[in-house]
Structures are given as C-alpha cells and as structure tokens.
Coordinates of C-alpha atoms and ligand atoms in Angstrom, one line a residue:
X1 CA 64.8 18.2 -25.4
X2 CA 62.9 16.6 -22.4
X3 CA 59.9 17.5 -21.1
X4 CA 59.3 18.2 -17.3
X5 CA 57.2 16.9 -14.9
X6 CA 55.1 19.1 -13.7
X7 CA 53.8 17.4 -10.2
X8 CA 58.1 17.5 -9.8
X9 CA 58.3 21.2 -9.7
X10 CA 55.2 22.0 -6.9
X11 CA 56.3 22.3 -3.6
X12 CA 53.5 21.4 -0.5
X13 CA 51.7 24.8 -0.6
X14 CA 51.2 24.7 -4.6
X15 CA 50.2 20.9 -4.6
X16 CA 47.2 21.8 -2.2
X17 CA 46.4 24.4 -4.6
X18 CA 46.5 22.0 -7.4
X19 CA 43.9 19.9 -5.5
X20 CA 42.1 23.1 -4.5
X21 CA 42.1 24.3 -8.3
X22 CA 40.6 20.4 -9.1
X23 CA 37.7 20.7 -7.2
X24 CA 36.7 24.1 -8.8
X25 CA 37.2 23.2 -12.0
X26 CA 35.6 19.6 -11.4
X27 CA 32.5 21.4 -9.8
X28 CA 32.4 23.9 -13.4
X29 CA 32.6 20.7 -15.5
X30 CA 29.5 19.4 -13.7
X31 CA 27.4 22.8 -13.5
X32 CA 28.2 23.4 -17.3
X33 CA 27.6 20.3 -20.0
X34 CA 26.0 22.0 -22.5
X35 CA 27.0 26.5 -23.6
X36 CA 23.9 27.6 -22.4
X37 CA 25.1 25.8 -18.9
X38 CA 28.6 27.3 -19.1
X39 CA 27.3 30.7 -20.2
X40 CA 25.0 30.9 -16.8
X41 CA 27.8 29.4 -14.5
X42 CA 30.4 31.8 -15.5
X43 CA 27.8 35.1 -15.5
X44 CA 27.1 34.0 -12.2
X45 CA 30.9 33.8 -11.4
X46 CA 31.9 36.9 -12.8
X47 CA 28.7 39.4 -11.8
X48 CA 30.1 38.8 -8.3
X49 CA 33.8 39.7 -9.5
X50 CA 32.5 42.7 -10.2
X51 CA 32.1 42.4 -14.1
X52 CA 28.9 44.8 -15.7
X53 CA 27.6 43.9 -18.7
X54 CA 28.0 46.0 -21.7
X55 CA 25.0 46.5 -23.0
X56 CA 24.0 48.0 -19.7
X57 CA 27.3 49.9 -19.7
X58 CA 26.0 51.1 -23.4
X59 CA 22.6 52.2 -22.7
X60 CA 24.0 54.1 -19.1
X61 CA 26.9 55.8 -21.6
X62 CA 29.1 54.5 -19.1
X63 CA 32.2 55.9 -19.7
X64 CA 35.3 53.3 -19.0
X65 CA 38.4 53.3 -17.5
X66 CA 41.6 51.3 -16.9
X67 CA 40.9 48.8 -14.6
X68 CA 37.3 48.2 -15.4
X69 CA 35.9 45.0 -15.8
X70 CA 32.9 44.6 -18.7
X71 CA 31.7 41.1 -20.6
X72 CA 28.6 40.4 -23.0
X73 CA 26.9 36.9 -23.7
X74 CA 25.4 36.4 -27.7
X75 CA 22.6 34.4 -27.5
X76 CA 23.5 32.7 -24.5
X77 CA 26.1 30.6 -25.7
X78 CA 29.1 32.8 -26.3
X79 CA 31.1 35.1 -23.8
X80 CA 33.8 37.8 -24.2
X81 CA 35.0 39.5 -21.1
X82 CA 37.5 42.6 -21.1
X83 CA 39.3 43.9 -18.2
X84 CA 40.4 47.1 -19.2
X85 CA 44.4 47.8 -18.6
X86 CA 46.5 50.7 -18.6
X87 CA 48.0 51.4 -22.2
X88 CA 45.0 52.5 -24.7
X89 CA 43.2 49.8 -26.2
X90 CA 45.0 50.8 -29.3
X91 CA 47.7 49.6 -28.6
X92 CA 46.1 45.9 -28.4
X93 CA 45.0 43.3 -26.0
X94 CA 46.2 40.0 -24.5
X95 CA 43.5 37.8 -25.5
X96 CA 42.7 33.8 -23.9
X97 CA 40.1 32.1 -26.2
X98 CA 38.4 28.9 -25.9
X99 CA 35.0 27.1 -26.5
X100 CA 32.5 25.8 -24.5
X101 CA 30.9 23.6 -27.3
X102 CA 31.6 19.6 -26.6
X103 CA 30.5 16.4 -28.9
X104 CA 27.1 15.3 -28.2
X105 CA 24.0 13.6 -29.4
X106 CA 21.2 16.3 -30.5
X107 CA 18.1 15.7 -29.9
X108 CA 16.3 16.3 -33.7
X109 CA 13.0 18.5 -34.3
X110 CA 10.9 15.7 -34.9
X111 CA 12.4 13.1 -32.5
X112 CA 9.8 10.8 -30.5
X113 CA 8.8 7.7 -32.1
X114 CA 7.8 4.3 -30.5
X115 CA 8.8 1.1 -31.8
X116 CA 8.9 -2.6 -30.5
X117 CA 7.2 -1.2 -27.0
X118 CA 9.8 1.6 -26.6
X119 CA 9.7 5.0 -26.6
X120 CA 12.8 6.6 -28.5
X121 CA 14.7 10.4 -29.5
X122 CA 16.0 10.6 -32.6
X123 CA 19.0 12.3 -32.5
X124 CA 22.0 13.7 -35.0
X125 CA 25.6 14.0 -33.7
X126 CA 27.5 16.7 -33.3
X127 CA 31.2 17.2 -33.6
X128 CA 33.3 14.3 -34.2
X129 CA 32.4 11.3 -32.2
X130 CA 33.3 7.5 -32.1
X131 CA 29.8 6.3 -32.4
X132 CA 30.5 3.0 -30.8
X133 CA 31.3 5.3 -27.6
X134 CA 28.0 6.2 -26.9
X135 CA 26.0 3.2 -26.2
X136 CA 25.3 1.3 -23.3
X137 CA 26.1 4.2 -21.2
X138 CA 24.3 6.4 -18.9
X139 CA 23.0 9.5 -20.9
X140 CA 21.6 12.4 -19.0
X141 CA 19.2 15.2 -21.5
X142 CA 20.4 18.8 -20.9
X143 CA 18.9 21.9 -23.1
X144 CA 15.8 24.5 -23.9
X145 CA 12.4 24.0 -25.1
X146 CA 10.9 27.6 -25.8
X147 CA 7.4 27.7 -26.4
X148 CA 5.6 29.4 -29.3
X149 CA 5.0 32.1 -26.8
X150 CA 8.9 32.2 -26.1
X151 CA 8.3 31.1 -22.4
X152 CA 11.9 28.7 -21.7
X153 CA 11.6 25.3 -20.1
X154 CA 14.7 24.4 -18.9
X155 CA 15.4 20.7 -18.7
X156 CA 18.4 18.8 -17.2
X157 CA 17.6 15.5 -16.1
X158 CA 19.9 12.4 -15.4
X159 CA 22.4 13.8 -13.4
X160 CA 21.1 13.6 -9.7
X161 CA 21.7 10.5 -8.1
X162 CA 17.4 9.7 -8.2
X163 CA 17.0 11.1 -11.3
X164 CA 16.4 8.5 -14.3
X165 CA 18.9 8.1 -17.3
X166 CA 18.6 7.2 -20.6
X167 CA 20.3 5.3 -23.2
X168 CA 21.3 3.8 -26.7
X169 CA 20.8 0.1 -26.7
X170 CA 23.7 -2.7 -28.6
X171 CA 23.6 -6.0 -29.8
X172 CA 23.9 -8.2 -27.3
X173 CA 27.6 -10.8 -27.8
X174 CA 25.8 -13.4 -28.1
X175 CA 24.3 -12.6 -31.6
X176 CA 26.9 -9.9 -32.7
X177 CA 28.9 -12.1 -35.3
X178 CA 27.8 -10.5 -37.9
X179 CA 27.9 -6.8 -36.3
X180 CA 32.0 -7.7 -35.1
X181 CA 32.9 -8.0 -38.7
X182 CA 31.7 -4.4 -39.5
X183 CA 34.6 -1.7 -39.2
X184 CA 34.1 0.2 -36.4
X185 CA 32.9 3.7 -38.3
X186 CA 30.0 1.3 -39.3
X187 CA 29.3 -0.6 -36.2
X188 CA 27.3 1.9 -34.9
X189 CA 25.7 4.1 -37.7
X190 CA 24.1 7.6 -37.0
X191 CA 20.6 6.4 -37.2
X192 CA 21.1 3.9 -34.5
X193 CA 22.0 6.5 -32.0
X194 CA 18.5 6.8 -31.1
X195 CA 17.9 7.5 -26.9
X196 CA 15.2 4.7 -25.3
X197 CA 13.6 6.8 -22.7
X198 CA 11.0 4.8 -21.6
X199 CA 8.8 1.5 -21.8
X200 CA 5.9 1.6 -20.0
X201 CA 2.2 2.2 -22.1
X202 CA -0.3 4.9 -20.7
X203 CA -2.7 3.4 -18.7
X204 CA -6.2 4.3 -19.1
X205 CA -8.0 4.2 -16.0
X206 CA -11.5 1.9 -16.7
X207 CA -13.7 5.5 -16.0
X208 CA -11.5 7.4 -18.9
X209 CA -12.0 4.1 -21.1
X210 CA -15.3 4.8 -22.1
X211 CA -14.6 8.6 -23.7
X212 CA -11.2 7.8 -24.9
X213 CA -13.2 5.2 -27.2
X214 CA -15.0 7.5 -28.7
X215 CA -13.4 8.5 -32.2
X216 CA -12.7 11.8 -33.6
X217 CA -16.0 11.5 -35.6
X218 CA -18.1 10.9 -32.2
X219 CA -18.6 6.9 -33.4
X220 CA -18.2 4.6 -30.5
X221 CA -15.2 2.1 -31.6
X222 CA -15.9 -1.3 -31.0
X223 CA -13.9 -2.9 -28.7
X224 CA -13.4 -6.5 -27.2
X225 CA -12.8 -7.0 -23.8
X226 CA -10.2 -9.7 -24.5
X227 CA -7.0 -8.6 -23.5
X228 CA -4.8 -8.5 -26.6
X229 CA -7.2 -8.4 -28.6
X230 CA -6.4 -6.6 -32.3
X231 CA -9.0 -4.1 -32.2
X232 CA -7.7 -3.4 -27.9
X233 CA -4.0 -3.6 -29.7
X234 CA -5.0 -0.7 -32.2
X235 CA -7.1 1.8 -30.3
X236 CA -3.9 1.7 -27.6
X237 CA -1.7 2.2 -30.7
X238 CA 2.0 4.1 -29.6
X239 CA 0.4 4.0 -26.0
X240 CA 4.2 4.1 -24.7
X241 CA 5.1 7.4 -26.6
X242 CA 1.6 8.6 -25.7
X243 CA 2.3 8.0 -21.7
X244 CA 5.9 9.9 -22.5
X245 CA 3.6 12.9 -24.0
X246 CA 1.7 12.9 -20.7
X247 CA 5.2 12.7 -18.9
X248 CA 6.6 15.6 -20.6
X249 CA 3.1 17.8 -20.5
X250 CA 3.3 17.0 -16.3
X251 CA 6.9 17.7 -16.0
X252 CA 7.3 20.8 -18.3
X253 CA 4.2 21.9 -20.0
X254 CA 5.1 21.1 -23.7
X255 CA 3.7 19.6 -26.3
X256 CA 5.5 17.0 -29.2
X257 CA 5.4 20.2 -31.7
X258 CA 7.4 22.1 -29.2
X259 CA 10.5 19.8 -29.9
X260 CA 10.8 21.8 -33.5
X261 CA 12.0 24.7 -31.6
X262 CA 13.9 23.0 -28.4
X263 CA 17.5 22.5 -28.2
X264 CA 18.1 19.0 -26.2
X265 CA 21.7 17.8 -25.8
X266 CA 22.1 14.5 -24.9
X267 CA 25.3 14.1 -23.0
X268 CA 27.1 10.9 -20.6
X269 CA 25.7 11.5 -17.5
X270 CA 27.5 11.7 -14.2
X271 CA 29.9 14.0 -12.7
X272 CA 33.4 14.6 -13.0
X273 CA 35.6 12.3 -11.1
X274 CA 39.2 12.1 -9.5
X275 CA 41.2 9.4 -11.8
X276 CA 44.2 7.2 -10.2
X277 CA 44.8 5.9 -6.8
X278 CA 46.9 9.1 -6.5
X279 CA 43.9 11.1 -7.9
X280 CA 46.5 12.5 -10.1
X281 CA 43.6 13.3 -13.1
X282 CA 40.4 14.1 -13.8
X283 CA 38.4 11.9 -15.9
X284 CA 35.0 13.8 -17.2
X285 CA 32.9 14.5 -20.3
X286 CA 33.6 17.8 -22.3
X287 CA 36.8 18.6 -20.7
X288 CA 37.4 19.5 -24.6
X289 CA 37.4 22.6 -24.2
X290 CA 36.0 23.3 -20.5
X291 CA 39.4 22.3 -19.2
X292 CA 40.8 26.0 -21.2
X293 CA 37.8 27.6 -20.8
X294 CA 38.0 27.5 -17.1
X295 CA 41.4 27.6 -16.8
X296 CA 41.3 30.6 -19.1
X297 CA 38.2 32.1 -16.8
X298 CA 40.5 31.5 -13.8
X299 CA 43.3 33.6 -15.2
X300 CA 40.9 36.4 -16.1
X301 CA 39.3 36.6 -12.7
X302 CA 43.4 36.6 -10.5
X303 CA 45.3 38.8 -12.8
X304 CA 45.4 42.2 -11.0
X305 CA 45.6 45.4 -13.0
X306 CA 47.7 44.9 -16.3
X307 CA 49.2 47.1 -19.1
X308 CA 47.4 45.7 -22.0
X309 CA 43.8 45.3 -22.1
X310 CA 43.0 41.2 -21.2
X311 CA 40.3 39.6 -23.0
X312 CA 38.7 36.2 -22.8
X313 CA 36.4 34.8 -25.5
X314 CA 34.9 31.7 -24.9
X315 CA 32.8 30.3 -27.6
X316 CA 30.2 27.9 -28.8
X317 CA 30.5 25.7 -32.4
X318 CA 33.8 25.2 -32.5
X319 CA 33.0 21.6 -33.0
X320 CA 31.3 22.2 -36.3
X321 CA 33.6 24.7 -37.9
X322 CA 33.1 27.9 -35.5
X323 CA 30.1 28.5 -37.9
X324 CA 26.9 30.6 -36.6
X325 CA 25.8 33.4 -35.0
X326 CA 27.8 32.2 -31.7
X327 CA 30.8 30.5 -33.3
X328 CA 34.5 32.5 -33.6
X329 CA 34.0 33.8 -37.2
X330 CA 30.7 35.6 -36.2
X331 CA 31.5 39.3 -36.0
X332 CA 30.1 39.6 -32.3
X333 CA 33.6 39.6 -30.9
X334 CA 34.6 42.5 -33.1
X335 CA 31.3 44.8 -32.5
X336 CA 32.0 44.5 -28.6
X337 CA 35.3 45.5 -29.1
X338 CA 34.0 48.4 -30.6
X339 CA 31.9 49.0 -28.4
X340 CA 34.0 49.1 -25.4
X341 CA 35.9 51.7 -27.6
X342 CA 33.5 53.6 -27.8
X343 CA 33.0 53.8 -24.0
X344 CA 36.5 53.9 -23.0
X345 CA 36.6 57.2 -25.9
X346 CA 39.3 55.5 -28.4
X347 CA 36.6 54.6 -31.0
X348 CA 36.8 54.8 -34.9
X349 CA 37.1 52.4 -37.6
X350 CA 40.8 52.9 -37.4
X351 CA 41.3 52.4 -33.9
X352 CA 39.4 49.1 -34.1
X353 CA 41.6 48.0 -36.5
X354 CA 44.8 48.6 -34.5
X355 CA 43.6 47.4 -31.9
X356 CA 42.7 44.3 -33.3
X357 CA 45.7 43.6 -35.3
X358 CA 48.2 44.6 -32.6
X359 CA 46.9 42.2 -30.2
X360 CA 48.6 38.6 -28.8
X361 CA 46.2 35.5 -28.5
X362 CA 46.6 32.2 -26.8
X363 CA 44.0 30.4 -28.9
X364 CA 43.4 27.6 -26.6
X365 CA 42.3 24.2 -27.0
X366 CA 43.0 20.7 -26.0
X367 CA 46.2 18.9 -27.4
X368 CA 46.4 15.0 -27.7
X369 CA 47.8 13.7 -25.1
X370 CA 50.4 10.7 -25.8
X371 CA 48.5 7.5 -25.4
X372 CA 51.3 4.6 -25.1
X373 CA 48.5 1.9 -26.1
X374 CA 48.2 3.9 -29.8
X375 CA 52.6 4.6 -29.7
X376 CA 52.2 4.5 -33.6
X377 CA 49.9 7.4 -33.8
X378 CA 52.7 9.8 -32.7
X379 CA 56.1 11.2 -33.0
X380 CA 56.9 10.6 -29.4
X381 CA 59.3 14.2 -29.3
X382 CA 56.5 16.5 -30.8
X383 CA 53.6 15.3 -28.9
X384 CA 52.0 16.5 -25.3
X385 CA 52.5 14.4 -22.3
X386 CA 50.0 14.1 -19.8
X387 CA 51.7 16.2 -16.8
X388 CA 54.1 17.4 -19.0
X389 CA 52.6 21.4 -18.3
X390 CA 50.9 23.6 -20.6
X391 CA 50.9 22.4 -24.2
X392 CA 52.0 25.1 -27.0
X393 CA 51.2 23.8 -31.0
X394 CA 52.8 26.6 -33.4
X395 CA 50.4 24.8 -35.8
X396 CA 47.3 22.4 -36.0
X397 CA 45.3 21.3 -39.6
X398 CA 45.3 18.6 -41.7
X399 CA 48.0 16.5 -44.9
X400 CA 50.3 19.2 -44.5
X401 CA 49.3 22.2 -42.0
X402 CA 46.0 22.4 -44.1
X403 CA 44.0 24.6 -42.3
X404 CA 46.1 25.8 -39.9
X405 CA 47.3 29.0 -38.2
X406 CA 51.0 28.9 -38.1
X407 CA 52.3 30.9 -35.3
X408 CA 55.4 33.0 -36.3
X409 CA 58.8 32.3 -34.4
X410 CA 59.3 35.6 -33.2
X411 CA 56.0 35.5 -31.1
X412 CA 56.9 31.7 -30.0
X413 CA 60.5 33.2 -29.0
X414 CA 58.2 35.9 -26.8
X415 CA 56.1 33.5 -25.4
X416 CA 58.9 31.6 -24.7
X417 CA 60.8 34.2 -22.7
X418 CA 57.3 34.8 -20.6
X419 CA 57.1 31.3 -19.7
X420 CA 60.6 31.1 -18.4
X421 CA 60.6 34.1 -16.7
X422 CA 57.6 33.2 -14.8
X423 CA 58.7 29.5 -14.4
X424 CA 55.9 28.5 -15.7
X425 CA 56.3 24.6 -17.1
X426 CA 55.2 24.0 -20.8
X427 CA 55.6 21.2 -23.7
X428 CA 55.4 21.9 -27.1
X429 CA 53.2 19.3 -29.5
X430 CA 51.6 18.2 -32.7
X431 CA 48.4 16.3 -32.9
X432 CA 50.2 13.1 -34.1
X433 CA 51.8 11.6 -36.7
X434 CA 52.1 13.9 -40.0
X435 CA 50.3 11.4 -42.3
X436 CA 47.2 10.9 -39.4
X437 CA 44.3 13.6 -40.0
X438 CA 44.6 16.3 -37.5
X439 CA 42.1 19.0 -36.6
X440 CA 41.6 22.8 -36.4
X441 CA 41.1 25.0 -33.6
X442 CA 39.4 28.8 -33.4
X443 CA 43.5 30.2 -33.8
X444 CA 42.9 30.9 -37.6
X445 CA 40.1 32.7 -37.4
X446 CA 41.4 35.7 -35.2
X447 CA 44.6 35.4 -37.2
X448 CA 43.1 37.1 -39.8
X449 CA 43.1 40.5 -38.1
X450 CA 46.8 40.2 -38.5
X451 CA 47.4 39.8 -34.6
X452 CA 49.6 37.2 -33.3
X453 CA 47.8 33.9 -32.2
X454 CA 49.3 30.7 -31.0
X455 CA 47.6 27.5 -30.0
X456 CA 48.0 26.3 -26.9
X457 CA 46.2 24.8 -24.1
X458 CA 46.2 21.0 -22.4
X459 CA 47.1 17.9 -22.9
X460 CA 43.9 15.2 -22.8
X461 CA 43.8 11.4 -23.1
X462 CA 40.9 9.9 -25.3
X463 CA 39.6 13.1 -26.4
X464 CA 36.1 13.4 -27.9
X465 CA 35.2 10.2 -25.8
X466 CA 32.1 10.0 -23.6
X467 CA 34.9 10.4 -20.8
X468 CA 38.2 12.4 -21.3
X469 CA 41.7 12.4 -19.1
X470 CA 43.2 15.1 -17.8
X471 CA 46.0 16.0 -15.5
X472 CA 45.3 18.3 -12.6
X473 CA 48.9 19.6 -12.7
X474 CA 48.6 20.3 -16.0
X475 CA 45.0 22.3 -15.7
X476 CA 46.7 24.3 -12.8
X477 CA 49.8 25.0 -14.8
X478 CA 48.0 25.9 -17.8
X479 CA 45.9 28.3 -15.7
X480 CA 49.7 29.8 -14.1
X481 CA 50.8 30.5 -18.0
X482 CA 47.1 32.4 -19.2
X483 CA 48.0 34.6 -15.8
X484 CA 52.1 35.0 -17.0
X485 CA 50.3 35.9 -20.4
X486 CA 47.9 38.6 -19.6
X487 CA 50.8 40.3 -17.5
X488 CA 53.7 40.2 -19.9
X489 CA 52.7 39.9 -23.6
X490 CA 53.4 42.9 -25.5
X491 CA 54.7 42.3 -29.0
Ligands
MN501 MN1 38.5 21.7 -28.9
MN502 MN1 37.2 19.0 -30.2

C-alpha cells in the first residue's frame, strides 16, 4: 500500500487554508506551554463560541437541548466540552481526546540554592525526556505560586523578546573527555538539570550596612573593611540567592517558602516557528499533544449540528501515566457526563452506562514520524510519514502490545469508510520497530467503558525534544478527519 501526499491532494483555496490553520495553531502553541495556559486559552476561545459552563448550567437547573454547547475545567488543567446532538445521549457520543501535558523540567518545593556565585532551581523532570536535550538552551519559567492565603501569582517569564532566560549550563569540549565516554542516559543525570537564573550578589547600599551588621542577637558583627575579607566573605554569605529573594519579593510578592506550594514549569523558550524554505512544518515545543489538542478543539468549534452528541476531553498527566485528579483515569469525565444527563433529562445509572459504552473515540496523540537518519528504528510500511495525513495506530504499548488498547477491525473498517467518504487522507502506523520500547496513550483508559476507541492523531519528528516537527498539512488534515468523525460515526 502507499501512502499519499497530502500537500498533493489541496488545491489553491485549501493550501491558503493550510497556512491560515498554521498560524492559529502556531499562535495556540505559544499562548499555551504549560495546562493551566492551554486551559485559559481555550475557555477564552470557546466562551465566545457560545459554550456555558456546567456548573453554572447546574446551579441555574438549566435544562438542555440538542444543539447546546456546555464544557467544564477540573482544577484548571483538564477540559471536556459536549455539544449536544440530536439522537439521546443514550445512544452515545463521538468523542476527540487529547492532552495538554508536555515534558518539562519542574521546578521542586525547595529549589533555590547558590553555589560557586550562582543562583540555581532545582528541578525534577517530568515525562520522558533526553536529558542531554535540555541544556545550553534558552529556558523560559511558566506556572503558579499561590500564597498561604490562596492569592495566585502568575509567572511566565522568558518568552518576550526583553525578557531574560534562563538555563542549564555543560561542560565545556574542551574538558569533556571524560563526560564523552558516558552513555548518553548518563551524560546528563537528573540532578544536573538544575536552572542558573542569576549571578549577580545583593548589594548593600553603605547606609543599610550598618543595620544589616547587626546579628539576630543585637551584637554588632565585626567586620573589616578589606574587601574580601573572610569575615566581609561570611556576613554576605549566599548574597546572590539573597538579591534573587529581593527579585522575586519586587516582582511578585512571594517569599522562598511559597515555592512549597507553587507549580513552575520550566519549558524551551521561544515561539513556534515555520520550518523549511517552503515553510512546509512547524517546528515548536509541546506540539505532543497540542498539535491534537487543537486540531481536536478546531473540529469541535466547525462541526455544525450532528446526530450524536460530540465530545472533546483534553487532559493533563498523560505524560506520567494519566494519574491524578486531572489525568484520564480520574472519574471527572464520567461525573460531567452525568451531569449533562441530568440536564438534558436522560439521567440514571443506567443511562450513563449506555451512553458510555456505546460511544466511538479517536483517542488522539502524536505518532512517530519516520526519521530516515534513525531507518533502523522502523518498519518503513507500518510507520507515519510526515505529510503522509492523519495517522491511525489500531494499537500502541510495549514487548508485544503491552499496555495497549487494541482497536477492533470492525470499528477500523467504519472509520475507514468515513475517511474515504469524506476524502479525507490518512496513514496507518506503529511506533517503530516491534523489539524498540513503545509507549501508551489515554485510548485504554476509556476502553474500559466498553466503547470503541482508536488511536490516532499526527505524525511528529523528534518527539519529546526541546523542539518537535510537524507537518502543517498533516495538522490541517488531521483537523478535516476529527470534523468527518463527529458527523459520521455511529457504530
Ligand atoms: Mn502524547
Ligand atoms: Mn508524549
């Protein structure tokens, strides 16, 4: 079987919409690098779409009807929207689902330290990364600090052209012989991943001098007036983490203990950019899994009034196992279904259940795209190409499908039908190589309602990397399927 190209099958109007589509989704990779980002963007998005939130809807005993268009954020990092179609929910929904969580370096609870005249964050990875990746670039610091009195600072700093960055220092060449001969898992350990953020002392202005060395039991310290001296040296001990104290007090009015309940993300910094002299891709962090997040977003907000009831969930920790209150296997998905129920009038246990298990998911996610420099890592006819079109993968996991949802071959031969119908271009992929590793995605978690789920999504070049490939015809195609999806699945 060969795989088409997508850019071959636009004509002029659809390849200005493929550039068109670029630039939104370029400008939602740069407004959203961390959940609590994406969350905010799409609200925004959707509020003016006419979407009402359902805990409003719930206290107002709204009651619902076809055509109605309802979401609800958990904890501001996870998002399911519903637009309510024509058949009762019973019968089941057409559900997109895709996360908003990327790799990252968190910032830890206890995190500033100063050594050798710099000022540092500790942080702890999360998902998988390359560690090597990380250093030497430009790091911007997105997240929440919430006070003890739950006050929110909001901080996102690095990514305006006069804003400063930060980074993780590496052994310069010159003395690296010993580092070189490290494998590459080891080259860069965890606890090296540690942010510089600044290098200048606090200065102590000659009039403050004189109560500043006065000690906590009223003593006047002695002090020499040499420069240098030891006992200068030790009363202006960690002066560089004490002038980013004052920095961070100025700038946001927090304190070092309010770290222990912040959440920092530390993430490349820089915005999405056109990739190629024929700006055929997209090169970006955390297109893994904005690219099917968005795309999936997209679809929601065209598709018109439908049969089934559409659904999008997009949701945080998938990276980590879809664990937590906000990842997939939380029950938050399933309580707003209910709820909506409820308002719509079809609500018991029953009717939940039905509803649940009679519904069609794209569970989507991003695919490896075929690297040619790596040829060995994959079986060159069951892999994604980039530009190849929307990438379907009846199965994902690990040393034989562990872990996996396995879509059945009646729903592929459904799908299937859709997609041609709708001549909509698609490729279907594994990871890699059988014998590899592989990965999982959120598909086998909302298998287990018995409904029928299929991975799917786009292909992506270096994926996990500080900076991933995309193609836009591919992100526009992929957003063309969700829409043929929402309109024709019914299995
Ligand atoms: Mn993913
Ligand atoms: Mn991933």
């Amino acid at each position: 079987m060969e795989t088409k190209n997508t850019w071959e099958t636009y004509d002029e109007k659809q390849l200005q919409e493929v550039d068109i589509f670029a630039k939104d989704y370029m400008d939602f990779l740069n407004n959203g690098k961390t959940e609590r980002e994406c969350i905010d963007t799409i609200v925004n998005r959707i509020e003016k779409e006419g979407y009402q939130e359902l805990e409003a809807l719930i206290k107002a005993q709204k009651k619902l009807q076809c055509g109605d268009k309802v979401y609800s954020v958990w904890m501001n990092k996870s998002i399911v929207m519903f637009q309510i179609g024509k058949k009762p929910m019973a019968e089941g929904m057409n559900i997109l689902g895709a996360h908003i969580d990327s790799p990252r370096l968190d910032v830890k609870q206890n995190p500033l330290y100063e050594d050798g005249g710099f000022a540092y964050l500790d942080t702890h990875y999360y998902g998988g990364v390359k560690k090597y990746q990380w250093v030497t670039i430009p790091l911007a610091i997105h997240g929440v600090i919430v006070k003890k009195d739950g006050t929110t600072v909001e901080v996102n700093i690095g990514e305006n052209e006069d804003d400063p960055v930060f980074f993780v220092s590496d052994l310069l060449i010159h003395l690296a012989q010993e580092q070189l001969e490290k494998k590459a898992a080891k080259v860069i350990e965890g606890e090296a991943l540690d942010i510089i953020i600044g290098n200048k002392p606090l200065v102590i202005k000659p009039e403050e001098r004189e109560e500043k060395t006065i000690g906590e039991d009223g003593k006047k310290e002695e002090k020499t007036e040499a420069a240098g001296g030891q006992k200068e040296e030790k009363s202006e001990k960690e002066a560089v983490k004490k002038n980013m104290l004052a920095i961070l007090k100025e700038a946001y009015d927090v304190e070092e203990e309010d770290f222990i309940s912040a959440e920092l993300e530390v993430v490349p910094a820089g915005k999405a950019r056109e990739a190629g002299f024929d700006r055929s891709m997209i090169l970006s962090y955390g297109q893994d899994d904005r690219v099917c997040a968005f795309s999936s977003l997209k679809a929601m907000l065209e598709v018109g009034a439908t049969e089934r009831t559409a659904c999008c969930i997009l949701v945080d920790k998938e990276e980590i196992g879809s664990v937590g209150a906000t990842g997939m296997q939380s029950r938050f998905f399933e309580n707003a279904v209910a709820e909506l129920m409820n308002l719509t009038g079809e609500y018991s246990e029953l009717n939940v259940r039905r509803c649940l298990a009679s519904s069609c998911m794209l569970s989507s996610d991003v695919s490896s795209a075929y690297d040619p420099s790596y040829a060995a890592s994959f079986d060159k006819k069951n892999v994604a190409y980039l530009g190849g079109g929307m990438v379907f993968n009846k199965f994902t996991g690990a040393r034989g499908k562990s872990g996996s949802n396995d879509a059945n071959a009646e729903y592929l031969a459904h799908i299937r039908a859709i997609f041609e119908k709708e001549k909509v271009n698609f490729q279907t992929a594994e990871l890699g190589r059988v014998d590899l590793g592989g990965g999982g995605t959120i598909a086998y978690i909302l298998a287990l309602y018995g409904m029928n789920v299929i991975d799917s999504g786009v292909a992506v070049l270096n994926m996990h990397a500080p900076w991933e490939a995309t193609s836009k015809a591919d992100v526009y195609e992929t957003k063309r399927g969700y829409v043929a999806f929402l309109e024709n699945a019914d299995l």
